[in-house]
Coordinates of C-alpha atoms in Angstrom, one line a residue:
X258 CA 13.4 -8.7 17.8
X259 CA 9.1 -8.6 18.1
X260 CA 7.2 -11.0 15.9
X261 CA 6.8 -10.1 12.4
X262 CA 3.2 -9.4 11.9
X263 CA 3.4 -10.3 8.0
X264 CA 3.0 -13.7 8.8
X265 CA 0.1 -13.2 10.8
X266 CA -3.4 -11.9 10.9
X267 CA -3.8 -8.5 12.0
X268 CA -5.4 -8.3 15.8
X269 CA -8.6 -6.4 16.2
X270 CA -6.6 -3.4 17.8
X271 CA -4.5 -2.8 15.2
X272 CA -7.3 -3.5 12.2
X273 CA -8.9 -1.1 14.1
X274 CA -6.0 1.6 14.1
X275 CA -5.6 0.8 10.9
X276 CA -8.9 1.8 9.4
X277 CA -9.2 5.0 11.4
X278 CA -7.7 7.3 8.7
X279 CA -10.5 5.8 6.2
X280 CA -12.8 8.2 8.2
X281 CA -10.9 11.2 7.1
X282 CA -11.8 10.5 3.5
X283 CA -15.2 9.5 4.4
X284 CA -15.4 13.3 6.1
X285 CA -13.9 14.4 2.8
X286 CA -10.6 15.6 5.8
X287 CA -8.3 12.9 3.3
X288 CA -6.2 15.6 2.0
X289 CA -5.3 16.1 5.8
X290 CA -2.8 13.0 4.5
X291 CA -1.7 14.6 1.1
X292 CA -0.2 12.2 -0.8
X293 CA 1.4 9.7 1.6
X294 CA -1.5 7.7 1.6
X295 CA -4.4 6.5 -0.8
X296 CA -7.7 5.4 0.3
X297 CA -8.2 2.2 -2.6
X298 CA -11.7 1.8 -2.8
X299 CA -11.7 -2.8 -4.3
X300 CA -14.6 -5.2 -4.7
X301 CA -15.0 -8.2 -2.8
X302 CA -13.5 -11.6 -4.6
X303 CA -16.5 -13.6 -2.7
X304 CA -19.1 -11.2 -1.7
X305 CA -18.7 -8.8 -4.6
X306 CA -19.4 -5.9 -2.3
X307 CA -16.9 -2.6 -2.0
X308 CA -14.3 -2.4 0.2
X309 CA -12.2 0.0 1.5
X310 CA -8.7 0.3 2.8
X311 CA -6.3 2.5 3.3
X312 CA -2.4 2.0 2.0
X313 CA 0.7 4.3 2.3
X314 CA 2.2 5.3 -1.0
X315 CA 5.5 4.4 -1.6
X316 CA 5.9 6.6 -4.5
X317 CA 4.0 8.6 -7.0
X318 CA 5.2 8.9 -10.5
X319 CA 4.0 12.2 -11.5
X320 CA 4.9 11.4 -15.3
X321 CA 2.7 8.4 -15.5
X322 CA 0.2 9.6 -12.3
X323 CA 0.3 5.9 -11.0
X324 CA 0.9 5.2 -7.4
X325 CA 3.0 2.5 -5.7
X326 CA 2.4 0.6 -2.9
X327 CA 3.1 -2.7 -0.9
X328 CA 1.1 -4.9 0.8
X329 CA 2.1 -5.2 4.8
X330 CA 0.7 -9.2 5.4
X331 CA 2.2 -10.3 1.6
X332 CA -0.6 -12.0 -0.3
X333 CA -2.5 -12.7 2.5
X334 CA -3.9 -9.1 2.9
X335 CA -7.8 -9.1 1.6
X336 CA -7.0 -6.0 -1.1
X337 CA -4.3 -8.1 -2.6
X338 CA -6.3 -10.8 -3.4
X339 CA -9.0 -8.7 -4.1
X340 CA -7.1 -6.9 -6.7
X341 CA -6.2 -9.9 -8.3
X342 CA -9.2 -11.1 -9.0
X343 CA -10.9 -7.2 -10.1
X344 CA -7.9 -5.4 -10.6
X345 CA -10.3 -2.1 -11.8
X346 CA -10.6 -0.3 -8.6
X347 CA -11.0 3.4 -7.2
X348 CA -8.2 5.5 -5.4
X349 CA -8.9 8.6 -3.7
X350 CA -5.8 10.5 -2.5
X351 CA -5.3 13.8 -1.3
X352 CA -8.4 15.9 -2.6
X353 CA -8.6 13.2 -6.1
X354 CA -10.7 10.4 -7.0
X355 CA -10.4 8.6 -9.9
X356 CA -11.0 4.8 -11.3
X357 CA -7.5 2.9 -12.1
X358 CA -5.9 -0.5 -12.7
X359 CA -3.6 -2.5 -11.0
X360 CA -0.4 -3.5 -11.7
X361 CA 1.7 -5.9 -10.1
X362 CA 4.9 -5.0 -9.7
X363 CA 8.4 -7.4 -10.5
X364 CA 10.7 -8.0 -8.0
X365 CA 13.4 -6.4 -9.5
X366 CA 11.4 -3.4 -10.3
X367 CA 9.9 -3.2 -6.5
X368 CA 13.6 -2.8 -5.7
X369 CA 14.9 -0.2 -7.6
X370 CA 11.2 1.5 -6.3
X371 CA 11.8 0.7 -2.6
X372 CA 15.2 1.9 -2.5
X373 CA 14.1 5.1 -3.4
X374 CA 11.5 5.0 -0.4
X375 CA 14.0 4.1 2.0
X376 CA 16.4 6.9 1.1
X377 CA 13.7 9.4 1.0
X378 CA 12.0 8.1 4.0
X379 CA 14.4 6.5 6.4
X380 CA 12.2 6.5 9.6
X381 CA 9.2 5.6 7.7
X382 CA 11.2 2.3 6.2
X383 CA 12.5 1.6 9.7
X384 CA 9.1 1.7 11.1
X385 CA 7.7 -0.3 8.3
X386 CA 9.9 -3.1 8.4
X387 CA 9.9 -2.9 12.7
X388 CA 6.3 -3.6 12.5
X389 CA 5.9 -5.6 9.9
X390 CA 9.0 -7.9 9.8
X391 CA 9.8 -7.5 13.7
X392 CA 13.1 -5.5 13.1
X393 CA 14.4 -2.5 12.6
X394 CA 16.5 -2.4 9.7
X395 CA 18.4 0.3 8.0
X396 CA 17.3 1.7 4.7
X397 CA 20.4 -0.4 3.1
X398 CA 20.5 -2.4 -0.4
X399 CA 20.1 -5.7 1.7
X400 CA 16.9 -4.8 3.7
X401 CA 15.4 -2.8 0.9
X402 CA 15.8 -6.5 -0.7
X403 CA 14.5 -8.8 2.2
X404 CA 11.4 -6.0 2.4
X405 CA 10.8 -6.3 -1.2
X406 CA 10.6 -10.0 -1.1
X407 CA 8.3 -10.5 1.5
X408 CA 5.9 -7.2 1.1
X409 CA 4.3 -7.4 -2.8
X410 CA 4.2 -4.1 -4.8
X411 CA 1.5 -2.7 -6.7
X412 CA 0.8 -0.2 -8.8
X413 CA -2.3 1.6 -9.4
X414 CA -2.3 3.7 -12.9
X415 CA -5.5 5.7 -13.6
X416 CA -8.0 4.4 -16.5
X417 CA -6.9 4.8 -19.7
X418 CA -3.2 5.3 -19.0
X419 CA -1.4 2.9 -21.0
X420 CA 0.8 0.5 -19.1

């Protein structure tokens, strides 16, 4: 079992890798990632400045339009707290833009969400929770829980959507 990077800064090399894909969306190439991932556009809690980063959707609810996602290093990831502080922000995914809210998500809500990740996406959740818990675990009730209560999920519903 590898070191869980959730309780850990990222290194440079993987912030780096990380941040890559943002240049598809700044090359307008973003739907080259459909909907698996959203480019969340946040402002800075101390400098006030935009930020970008870019998250992989855990789901999309198409009735609602919101999209759900979890943060890899908990609360210590800078969009988290970002969000908490300004939780108007602007996603782009696919070929969309548009301003939206955040939401965060309960724990018992996260679950019933994540399951349905990990069945749709087993590799995907074993990779996840390889890199960022150190193991790989199968897309089971009991991991689904122990990813859940480490990785924090939010929502992000577009502007005027009632939540």
């Amino acid at each position: 079992m590898s070191k869980p990077i959730v309780d850990q800064p990222p290194s440079k090399m993987l912030r780096l890798g990380l941040r890559l894909p943002i240049w598809l969306y700044r090359l307008n190439l973003g739907w080259l990632l459909g909907n698996r991932f959203l480019m969340l556009t946040h402002t800075g809690r101390k400098s006030g400045l935009a930020r970008q980063t870019l998250i992989e959707v855990v789901q999309h609810d198409k009735e609602s339009d919101a999209f759900y996602v979890v943060s890899g290093w908990a609360e210590k990831s800078n969009w988290y707290q970002n969000i908490q502080k300004t939780p108007r922000v602007t996603v782009r995914v696919g070929r969309r833009e548009f301003k939206a809210n955040a939401k965060f998500i309960p724990l018992i809500e996260e679950i019933k969400i994540m399951e349905g990740y990990a069945h749709e996406h087993p590799t995907a959740f074993k990779e996840l929770t390889s890199l960022f818990l150190g193991e790989r675990m199968k897309a089971d009730s009991a991991s689904v829980r122990r990813v859940a209560e480490k990785m924090p999920m939010v929502a992000f519903y577009p502007e005027g959507t009632k939540i």
